[in-house]
Short mmCIF file of C-alpha atoms in Angstrom, two decimals:
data_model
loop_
_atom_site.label_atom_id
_atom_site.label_comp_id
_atom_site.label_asym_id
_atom_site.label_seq_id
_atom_site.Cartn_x
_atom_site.Cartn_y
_atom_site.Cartn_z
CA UNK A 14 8.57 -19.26 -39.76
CA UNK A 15 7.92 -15.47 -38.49
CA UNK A 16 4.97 -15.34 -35.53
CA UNK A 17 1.57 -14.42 -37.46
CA UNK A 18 3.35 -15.02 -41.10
CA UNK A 19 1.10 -17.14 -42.81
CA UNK A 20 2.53 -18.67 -46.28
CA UNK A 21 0.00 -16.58 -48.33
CA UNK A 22 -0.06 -13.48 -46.65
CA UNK A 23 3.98 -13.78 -47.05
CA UNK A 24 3.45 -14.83 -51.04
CA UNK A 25 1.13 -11.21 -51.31
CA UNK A 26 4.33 -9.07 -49.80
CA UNK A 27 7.34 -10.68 -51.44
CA UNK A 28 6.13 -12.52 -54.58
CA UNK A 29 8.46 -15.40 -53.76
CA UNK A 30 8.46 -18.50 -51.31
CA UNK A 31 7.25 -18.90 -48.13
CA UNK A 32 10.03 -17.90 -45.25
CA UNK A 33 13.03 -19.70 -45.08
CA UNK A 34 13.14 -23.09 -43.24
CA UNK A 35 9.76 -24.49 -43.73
CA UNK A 36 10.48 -27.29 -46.19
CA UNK A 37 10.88 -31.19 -47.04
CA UNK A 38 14.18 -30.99 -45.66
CA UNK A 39 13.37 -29.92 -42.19
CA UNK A 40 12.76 -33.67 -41.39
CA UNK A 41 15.57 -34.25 -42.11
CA UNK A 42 18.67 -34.32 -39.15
CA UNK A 43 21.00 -31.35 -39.10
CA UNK A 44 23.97 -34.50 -39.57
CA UNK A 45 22.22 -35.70 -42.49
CA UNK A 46 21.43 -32.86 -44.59
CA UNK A 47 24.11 -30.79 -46.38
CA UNK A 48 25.53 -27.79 -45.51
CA UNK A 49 26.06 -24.61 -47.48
CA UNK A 50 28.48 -21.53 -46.83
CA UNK A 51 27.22 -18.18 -47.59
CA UNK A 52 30.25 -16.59 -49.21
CA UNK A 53 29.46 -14.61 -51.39
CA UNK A 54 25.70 -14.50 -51.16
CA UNK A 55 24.08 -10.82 -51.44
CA UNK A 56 24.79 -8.43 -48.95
CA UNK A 57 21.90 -7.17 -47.21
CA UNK A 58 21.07 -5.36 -44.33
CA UNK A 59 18.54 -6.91 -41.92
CA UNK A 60 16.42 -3.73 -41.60
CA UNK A 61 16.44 -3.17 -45.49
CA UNK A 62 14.42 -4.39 -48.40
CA UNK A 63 16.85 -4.81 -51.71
CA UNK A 64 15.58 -2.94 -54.79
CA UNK A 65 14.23 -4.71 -57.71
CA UNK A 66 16.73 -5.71 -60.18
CA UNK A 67 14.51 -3.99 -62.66
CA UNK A 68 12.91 -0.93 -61.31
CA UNK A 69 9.61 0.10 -62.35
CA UNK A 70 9.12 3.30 -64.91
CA UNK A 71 6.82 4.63 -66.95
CA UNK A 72 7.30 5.86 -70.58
CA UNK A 73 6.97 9.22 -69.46
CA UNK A 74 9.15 12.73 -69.09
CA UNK A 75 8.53 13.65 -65.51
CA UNK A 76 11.14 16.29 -65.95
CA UNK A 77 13.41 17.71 -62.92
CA UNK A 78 11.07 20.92 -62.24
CA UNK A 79 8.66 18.61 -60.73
CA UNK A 80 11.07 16.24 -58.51
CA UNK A 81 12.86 19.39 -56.91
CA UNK A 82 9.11 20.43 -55.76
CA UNK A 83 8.34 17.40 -54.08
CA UNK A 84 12.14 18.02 -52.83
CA UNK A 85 11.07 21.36 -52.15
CA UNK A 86 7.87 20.57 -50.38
CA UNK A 87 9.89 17.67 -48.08
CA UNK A 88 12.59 20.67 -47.08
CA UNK A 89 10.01 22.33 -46.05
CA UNK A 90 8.41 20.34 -43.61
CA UNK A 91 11.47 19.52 -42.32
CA UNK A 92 12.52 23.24 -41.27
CA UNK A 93 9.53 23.10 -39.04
CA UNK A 94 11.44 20.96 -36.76
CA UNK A 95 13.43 22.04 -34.26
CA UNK A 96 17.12 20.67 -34.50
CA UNK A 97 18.15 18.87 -32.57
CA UNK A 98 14.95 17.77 -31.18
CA UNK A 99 15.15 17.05 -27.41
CA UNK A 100 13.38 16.07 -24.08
CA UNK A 101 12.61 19.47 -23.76
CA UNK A 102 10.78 19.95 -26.71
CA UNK A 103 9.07 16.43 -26.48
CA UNK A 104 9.46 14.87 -22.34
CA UNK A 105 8.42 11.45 -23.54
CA UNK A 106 11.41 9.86 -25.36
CA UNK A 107 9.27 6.87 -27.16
CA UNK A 108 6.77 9.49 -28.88
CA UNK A 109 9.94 11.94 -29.40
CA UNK A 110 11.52 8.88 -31.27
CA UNK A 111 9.20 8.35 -33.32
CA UNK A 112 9.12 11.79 -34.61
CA UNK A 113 12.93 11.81 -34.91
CA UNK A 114 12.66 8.87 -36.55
CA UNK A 115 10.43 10.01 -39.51
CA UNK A 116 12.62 12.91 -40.10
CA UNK A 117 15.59 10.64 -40.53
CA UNK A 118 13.44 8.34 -42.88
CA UNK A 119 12.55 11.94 -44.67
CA UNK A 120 15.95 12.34 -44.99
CA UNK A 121 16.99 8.90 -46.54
CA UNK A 122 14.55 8.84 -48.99
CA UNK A 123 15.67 12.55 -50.38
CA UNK A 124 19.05 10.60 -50.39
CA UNK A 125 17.53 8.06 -52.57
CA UNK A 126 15.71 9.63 -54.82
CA UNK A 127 19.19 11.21 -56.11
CA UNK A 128 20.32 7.72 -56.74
CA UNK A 129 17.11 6.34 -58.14
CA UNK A 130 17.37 4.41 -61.61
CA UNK A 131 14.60 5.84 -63.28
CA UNK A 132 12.14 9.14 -62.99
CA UNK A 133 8.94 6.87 -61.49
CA UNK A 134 11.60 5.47 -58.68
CA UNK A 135 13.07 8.61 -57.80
CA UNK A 136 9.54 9.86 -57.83
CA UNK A 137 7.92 7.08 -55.53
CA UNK A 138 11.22 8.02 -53.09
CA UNK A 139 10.42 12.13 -52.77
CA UNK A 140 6.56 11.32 -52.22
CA UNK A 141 8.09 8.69 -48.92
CA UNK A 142 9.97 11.88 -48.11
CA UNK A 143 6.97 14.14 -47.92
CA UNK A 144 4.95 11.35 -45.88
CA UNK A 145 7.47 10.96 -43.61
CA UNK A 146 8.76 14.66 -43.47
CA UNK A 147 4.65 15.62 -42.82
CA UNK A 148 4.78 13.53 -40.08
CA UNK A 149 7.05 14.63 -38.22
CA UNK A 150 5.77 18.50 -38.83
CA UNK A 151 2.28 17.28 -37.60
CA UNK A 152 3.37 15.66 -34.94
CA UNK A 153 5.35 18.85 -33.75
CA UNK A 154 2.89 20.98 -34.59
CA UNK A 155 0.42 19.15 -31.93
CA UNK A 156 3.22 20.65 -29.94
CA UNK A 157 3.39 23.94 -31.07
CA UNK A 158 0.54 25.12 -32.38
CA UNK A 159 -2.36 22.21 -30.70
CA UNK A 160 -3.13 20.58 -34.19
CA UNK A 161 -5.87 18.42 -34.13
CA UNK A 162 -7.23 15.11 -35.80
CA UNK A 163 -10.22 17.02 -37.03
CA UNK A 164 -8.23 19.80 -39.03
CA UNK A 165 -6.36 17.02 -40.86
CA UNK A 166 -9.08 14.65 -41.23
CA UNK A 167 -11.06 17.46 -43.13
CA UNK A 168 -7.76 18.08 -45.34
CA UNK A 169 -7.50 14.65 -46.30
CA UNK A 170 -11.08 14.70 -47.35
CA UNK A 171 -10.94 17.72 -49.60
CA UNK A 172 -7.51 16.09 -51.45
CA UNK A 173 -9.28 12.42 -51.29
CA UNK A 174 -12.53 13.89 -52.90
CA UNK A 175 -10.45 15.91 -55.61
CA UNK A 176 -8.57 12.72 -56.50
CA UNK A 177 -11.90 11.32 -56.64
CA UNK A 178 -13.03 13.98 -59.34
CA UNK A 179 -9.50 13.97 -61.33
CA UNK A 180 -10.64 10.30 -61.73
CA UNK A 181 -14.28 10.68 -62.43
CA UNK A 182 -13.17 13.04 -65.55
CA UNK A 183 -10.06 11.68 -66.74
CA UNK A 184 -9.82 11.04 -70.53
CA UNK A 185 -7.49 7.90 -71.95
CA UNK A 186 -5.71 9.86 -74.90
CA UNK A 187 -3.50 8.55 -76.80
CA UNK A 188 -1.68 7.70 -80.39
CA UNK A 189 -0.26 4.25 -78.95
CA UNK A 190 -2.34 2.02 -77.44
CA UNK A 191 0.81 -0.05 -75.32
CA UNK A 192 2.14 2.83 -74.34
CA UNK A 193 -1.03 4.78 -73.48
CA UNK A 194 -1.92 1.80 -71.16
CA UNK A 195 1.35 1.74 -69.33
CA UNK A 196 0.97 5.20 -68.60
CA UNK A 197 -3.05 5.80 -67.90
CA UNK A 198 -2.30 1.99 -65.55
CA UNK A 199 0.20 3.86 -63.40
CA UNK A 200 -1.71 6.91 -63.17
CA UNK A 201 -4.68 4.56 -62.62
CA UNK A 202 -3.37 2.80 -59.87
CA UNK A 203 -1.84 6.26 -58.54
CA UNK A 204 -5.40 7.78 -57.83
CA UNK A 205 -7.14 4.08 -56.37
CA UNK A 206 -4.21 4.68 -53.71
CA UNK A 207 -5.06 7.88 -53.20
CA UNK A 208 -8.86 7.69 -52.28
CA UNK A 209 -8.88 3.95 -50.36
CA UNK A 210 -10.03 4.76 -47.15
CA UNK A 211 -8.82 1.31 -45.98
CA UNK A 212 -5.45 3.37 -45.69
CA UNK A 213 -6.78 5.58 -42.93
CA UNK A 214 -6.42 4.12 -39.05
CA UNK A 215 -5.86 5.49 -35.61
CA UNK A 216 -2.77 5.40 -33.45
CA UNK A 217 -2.48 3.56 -30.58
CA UNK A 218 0.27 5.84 -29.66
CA UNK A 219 -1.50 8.92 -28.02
CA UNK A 220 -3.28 11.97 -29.41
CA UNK A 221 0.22 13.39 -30.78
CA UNK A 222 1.29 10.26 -32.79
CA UNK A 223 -2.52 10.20 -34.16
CA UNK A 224 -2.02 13.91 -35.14
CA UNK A 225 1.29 12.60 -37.06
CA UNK A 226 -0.40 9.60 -38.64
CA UNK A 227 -3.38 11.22 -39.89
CA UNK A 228 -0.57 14.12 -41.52
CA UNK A 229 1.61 11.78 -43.26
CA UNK A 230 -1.67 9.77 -44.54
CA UNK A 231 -2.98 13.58 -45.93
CA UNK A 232 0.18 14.06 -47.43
CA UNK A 233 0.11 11.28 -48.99
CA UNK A 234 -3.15 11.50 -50.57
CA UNK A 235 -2.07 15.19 -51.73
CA UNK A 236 1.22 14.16 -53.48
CA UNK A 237 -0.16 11.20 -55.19
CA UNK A 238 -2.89 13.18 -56.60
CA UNK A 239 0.12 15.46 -57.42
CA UNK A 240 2.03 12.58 -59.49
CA UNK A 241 -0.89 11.58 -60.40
CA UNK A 242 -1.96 15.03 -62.31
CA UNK A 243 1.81 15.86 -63.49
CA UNK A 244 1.98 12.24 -65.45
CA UNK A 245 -0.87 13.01 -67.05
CA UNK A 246 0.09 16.21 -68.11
CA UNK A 247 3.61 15.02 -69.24
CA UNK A 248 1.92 12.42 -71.32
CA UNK A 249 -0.64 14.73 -73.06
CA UNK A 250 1.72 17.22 -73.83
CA UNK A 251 3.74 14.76 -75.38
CA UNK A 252 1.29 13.77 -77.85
CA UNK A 253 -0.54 15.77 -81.38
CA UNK A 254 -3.01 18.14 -80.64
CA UNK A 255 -5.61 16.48 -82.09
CA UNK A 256 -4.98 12.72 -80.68
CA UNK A 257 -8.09 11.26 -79.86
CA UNK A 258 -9.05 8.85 -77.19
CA UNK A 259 -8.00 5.05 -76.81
CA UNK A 260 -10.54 3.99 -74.17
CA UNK A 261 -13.01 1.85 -76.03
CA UNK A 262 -9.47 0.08 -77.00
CA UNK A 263 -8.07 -0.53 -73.63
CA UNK A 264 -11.73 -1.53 -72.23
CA UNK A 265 -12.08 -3.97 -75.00
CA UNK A 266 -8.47 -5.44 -74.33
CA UNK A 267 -8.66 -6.08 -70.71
CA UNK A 268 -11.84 -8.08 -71.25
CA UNK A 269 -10.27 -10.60 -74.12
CA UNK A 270 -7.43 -10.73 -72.26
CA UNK A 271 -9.43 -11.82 -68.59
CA UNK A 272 -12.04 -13.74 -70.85
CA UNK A 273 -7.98 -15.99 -72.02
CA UNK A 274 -6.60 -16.18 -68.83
CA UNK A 275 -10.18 -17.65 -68.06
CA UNK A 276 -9.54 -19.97 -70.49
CA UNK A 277 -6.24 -21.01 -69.28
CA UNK A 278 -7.18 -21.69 -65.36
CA UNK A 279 -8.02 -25.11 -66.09
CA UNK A 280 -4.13 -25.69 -67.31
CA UNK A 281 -3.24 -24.89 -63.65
CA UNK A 282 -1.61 -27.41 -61.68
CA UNK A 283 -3.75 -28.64 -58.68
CA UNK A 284 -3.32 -27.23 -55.46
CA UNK A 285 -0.51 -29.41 -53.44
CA UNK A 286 -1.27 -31.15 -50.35
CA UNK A 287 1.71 -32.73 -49.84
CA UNK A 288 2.54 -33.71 -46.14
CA UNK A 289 6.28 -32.35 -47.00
CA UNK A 290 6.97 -29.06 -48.07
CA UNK A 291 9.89 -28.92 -50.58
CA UNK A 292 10.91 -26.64 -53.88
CA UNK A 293 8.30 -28.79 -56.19
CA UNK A 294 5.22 -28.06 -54.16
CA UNK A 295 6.67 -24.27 -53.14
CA UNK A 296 6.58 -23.49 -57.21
CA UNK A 297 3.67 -25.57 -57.82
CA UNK A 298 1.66 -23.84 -55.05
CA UNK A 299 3.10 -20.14 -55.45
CA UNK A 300 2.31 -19.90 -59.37
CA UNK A 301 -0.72 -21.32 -58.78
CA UNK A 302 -1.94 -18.77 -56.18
CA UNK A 303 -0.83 -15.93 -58.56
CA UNK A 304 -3.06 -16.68 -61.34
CA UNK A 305 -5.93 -18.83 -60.20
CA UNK A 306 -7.60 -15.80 -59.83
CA UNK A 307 -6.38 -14.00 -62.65
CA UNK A 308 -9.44 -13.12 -64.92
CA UNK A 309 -11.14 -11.85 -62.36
CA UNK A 310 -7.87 -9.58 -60.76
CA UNK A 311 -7.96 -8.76 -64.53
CA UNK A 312 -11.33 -7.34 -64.51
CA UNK A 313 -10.96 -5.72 -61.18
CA UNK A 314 -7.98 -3.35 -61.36
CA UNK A 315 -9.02 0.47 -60.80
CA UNK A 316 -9.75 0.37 -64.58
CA UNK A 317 -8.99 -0.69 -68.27
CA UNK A 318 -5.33 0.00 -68.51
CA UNK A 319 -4.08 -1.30 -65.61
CA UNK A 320 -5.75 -4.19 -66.29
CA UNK A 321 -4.12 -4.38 -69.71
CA UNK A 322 -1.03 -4.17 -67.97
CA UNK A 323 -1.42 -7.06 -65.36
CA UNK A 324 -3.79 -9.02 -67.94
CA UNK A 325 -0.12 -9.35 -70.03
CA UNK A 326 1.59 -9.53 -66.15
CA UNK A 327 -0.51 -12.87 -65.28
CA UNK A 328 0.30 -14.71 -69.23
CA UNK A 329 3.54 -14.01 -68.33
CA UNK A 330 2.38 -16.16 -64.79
CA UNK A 331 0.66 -18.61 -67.05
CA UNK A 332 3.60 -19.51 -69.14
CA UNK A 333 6.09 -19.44 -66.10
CA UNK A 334 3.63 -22.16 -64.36
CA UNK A 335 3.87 -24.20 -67.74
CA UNK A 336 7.69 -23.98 -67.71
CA UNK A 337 8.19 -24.73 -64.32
CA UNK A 338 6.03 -27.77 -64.52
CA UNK A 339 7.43 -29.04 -68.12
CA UNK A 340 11.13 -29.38 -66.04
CA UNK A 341 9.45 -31.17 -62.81
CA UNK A 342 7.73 -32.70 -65.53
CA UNK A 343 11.71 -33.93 -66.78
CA UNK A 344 12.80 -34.62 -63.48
CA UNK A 345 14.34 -31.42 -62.00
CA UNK A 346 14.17 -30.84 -58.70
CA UNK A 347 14.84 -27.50 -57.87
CA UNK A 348 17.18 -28.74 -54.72
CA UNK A 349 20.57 -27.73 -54.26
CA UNK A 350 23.46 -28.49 -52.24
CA UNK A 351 26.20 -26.07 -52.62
CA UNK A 352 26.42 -22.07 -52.82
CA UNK A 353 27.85 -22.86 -56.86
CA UNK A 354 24.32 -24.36 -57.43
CA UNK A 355 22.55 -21.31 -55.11
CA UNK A 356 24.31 -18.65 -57.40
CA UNK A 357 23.61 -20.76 -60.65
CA UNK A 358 19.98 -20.14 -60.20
CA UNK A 359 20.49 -16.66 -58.82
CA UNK A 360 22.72 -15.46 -62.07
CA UNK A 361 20.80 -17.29 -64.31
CA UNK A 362 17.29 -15.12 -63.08
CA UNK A 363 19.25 -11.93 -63.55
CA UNK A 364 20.14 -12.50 -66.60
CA UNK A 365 16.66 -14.03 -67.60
CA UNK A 366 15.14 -10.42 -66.99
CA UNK A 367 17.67 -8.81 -68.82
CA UNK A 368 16.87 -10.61 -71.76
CA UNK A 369 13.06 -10.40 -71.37
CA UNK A 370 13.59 -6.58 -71.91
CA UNK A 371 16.07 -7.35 -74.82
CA UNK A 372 13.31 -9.77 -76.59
CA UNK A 373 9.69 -8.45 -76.57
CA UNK A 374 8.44 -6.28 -78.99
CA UNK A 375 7.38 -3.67 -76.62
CA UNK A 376 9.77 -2.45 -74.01
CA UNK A 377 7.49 -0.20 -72.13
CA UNK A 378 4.62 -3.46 -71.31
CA UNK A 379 7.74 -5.70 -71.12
CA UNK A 380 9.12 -3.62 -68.45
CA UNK A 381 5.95 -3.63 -66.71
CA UNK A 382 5.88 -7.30 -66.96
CA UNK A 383 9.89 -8.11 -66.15
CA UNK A 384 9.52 -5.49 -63.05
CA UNK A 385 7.05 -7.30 -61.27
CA UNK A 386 8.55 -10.67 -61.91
CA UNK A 387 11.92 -8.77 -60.34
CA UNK A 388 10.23 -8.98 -57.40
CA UNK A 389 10.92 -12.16 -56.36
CA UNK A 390 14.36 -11.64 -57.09
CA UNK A 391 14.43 -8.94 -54.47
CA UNK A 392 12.41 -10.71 -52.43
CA UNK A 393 15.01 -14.14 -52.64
CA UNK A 394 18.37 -11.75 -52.74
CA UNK A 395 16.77 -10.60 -49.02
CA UNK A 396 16.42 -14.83 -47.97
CA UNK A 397 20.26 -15.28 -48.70
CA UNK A 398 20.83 -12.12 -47.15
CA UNK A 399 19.86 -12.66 -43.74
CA UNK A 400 22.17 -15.94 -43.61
CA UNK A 401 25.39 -16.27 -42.69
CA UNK A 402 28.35 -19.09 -42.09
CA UNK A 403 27.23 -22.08 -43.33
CA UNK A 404 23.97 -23.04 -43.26
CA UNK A 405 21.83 -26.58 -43.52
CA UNK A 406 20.50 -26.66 -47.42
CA UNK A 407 17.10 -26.41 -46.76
CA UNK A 408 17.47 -22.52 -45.72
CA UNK A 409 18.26 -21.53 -49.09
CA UNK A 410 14.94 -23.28 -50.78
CA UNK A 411 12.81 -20.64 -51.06
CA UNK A 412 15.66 -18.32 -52.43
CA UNK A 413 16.03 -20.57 -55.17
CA UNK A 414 12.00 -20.86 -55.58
CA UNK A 415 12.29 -17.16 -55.70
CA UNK A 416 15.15 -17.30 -58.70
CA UNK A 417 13.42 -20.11 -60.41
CA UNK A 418 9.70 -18.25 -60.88
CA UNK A 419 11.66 -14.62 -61.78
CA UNK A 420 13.73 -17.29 -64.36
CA UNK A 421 10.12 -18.89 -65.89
CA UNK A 422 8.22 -15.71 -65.52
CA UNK A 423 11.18 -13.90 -67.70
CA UNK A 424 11.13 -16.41 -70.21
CA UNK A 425 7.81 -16.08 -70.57
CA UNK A 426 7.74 -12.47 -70.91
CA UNK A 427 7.90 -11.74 -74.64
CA UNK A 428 5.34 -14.49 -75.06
CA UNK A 429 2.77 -12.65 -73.05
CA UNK A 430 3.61 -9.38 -74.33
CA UNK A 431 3.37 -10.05 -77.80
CA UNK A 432 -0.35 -11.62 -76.90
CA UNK A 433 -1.60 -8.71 -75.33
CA UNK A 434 0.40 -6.57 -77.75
CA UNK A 435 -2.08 -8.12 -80.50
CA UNK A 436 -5.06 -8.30 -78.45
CA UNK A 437 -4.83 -3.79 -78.08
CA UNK A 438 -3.96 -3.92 -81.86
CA UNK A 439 -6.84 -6.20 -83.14
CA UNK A 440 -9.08 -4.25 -80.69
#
């Protein structure tokens, strides 16, 4: 495993299994234990994350005025920069690379955002851009013009403490409860983002590189206030003049659903102290640690509709735990032993979440839902990735306990969704 990777602190990035190589089979010899060739597995680059086979959106019209601003804003900051940007604009060639660097991520992420799947992705990709983009401008401007930490600082504040306000007064309207709580959740968890102050550090880099950090962290806080405010003018406008509010709804919904998932800890499977590590106690351990906690993450969120949102995201945990244990239960054992069986699991997750959307009553929660258990998908496609030839079995185990909770949480998607679906109704 990775130096300082701990199995849980792995399980909070990814969503899937713990790194590749810690399992049963390890004890067993390299002669013993079978081999699998990685033809054919996905192609990813080592430096890269894959996207998620179903990319998060949001049952909004963000409209293309407001993506070629953020566009706008990126270009901007970018023209700052001199071009090429040399030793004689910046002597040292470790804090010059870093400043290069962040105008080439700038770049990449404008590239992406023209190839994003939906609105909310491409959007996510042009605020990266700004961050990135602001950077680098900060970080020249040190140069230039003698920018300081304090100036910045001060301008994060003032954007911080309006985000802070734009929360205090913000009003859940709405004609549809589900899709009112998809919506206020993103914008929700938009604003929490933009005033945690846990976000905020100091370079270790020198005075210019803290200059740059505390830019792209004041950028940030500026453009997610930005998405932040445009969603929830998109969704009013999209809605009568006279709608009315749905808070009392969404407040009463997150609590029934925390108060069930409550109710439904005690199904859990106990935590697994197994001496050996294989696929049984990697499912067993990973479900588990997703919803042990799950009233109370439920009752937690930055407020009522988000926690709607993962209040329907951890039943859909619930269930896949159930599932997973009813076929350990039958005697599956989640093992394989050649790439056929590897890409088995793999095809059978993708289409899993394809049918989740296809199946629940309410595509906009069901997306939600199906997005986040796409995760681990992502997070397994990146395992098999980083192999190559053939490889002892055991490396592909916690690609297939990625595949196998995306499979159970899928399958339990329309399940969940139609409870919490009835919970905002009966509200």
């Amino acid at each position: 495993m990775r130096d300082g990777a701990t199995r849980r602190g792995f399980l909070s990035l990814v969503g899937a299994g713990a790194l590749a190589g810690c399992s049963a089979l390890d004890s067993v010899t390299d002669s013993e234990e079978p081999r699998i060739s990685t033809y054919g597995f996905p192609d990813v680059e080592d430096d890269e994350y894959p996207d998620r086979p179903v990319p998060p959106s949001v049952p909004v019209d963000i409209g293309t005025a407001h993506l070629e601003a953020e566009r706008s804003r990126t270009t901007s900051l970018l023209a700052e920069l001199p071009t090429p940007l040399g030793p004689d604009d910046i002597p040292n060639g470790h804090i010059r690379s870093h400043i290069t660097t962040a105008a080439a991520d700038a770049r990449a992420n404008l590239d992406e955002a023209l190839q994003a799947p939906t609105e909310l992705t491409a959007l996510t990709s042009l605020r990266q851009a700004r961050e990135r983009a602001r950077y680098a401008a900060e970080g020249w401007a040190f140069v230039t013009d003698g920018r300081t930490v304090p100036e910045l600082r001060q301008e994060r504040s003032e954007a911080a403490s309006s985000a802070r306000s734009f929360r205090e007064q913000y009003e859940y309207v709405g004609d549809d409860p589900v899709r009112a709580a998809v919506v206020h959740g993103e914008i929700e968890e938009t604003l929490e983002q933009a005033t945690d102050e846990d976000r905020v550090h100091v370079s270790h880099g020198g005075t210019l590189l803290t200059v740059a950090e505390w830019g792209e962290e004041t950028e940030s806080t500026q453009a997610r206030l930005d998405g932040a405010r445009h969603l929830a003018e998109r969704f009013t406008a999209s809605l009568p003049a006279d709608v009315g509010t749905v808070e009392a709804v969404l407040r009463s919904a997150q609590e029934t659903l925390a108060a069930t998932l409550e109710e439904r800890r005690s199904d859990l499977p106990p935590e697994q102290t197994a001496d050996e590590w294989g696929p049984r106690e990697e499912l067993l351990d990973s479900l588990r640690w997703r919803a042990e906690d799950s009233a109370e993450t439920v009752r937690t969120r930055p407020g009522p509709a988000s926690g709607v949102v993962d209040g329907a995201r951890l039943l859909a945990v619930h269930g896949a735990s159930d599932r997973v244990q009813q076929r350990l239960d039958e005697g599956e054992s989640f093992q394989v032993e050649s790439r056929e069986a590897v890409q088995h699991y793999r095809q059978t997750a993708y289409e899993a979440l394809q049918t989740a959307l296809e199946d629940s009553q309410s595509t906009p929660l069901a997306r939600a839902v199906v997005s986040d258990a796409s995760r681990s998908v992502a997070s397994a496609d990146w395992e098999l990735g980083r192999l190559d030839g053939d490889v002892r079995a055991s490396r592909v185990e916690d690609a297939v306990v990625g595949y196998v909770i995306a499979t159970a949480m899928a399958r339990a998607t329309p399940t969940a969704v139609d409870r919490a679906v009835e919970t905002l109704e009966s509200a």
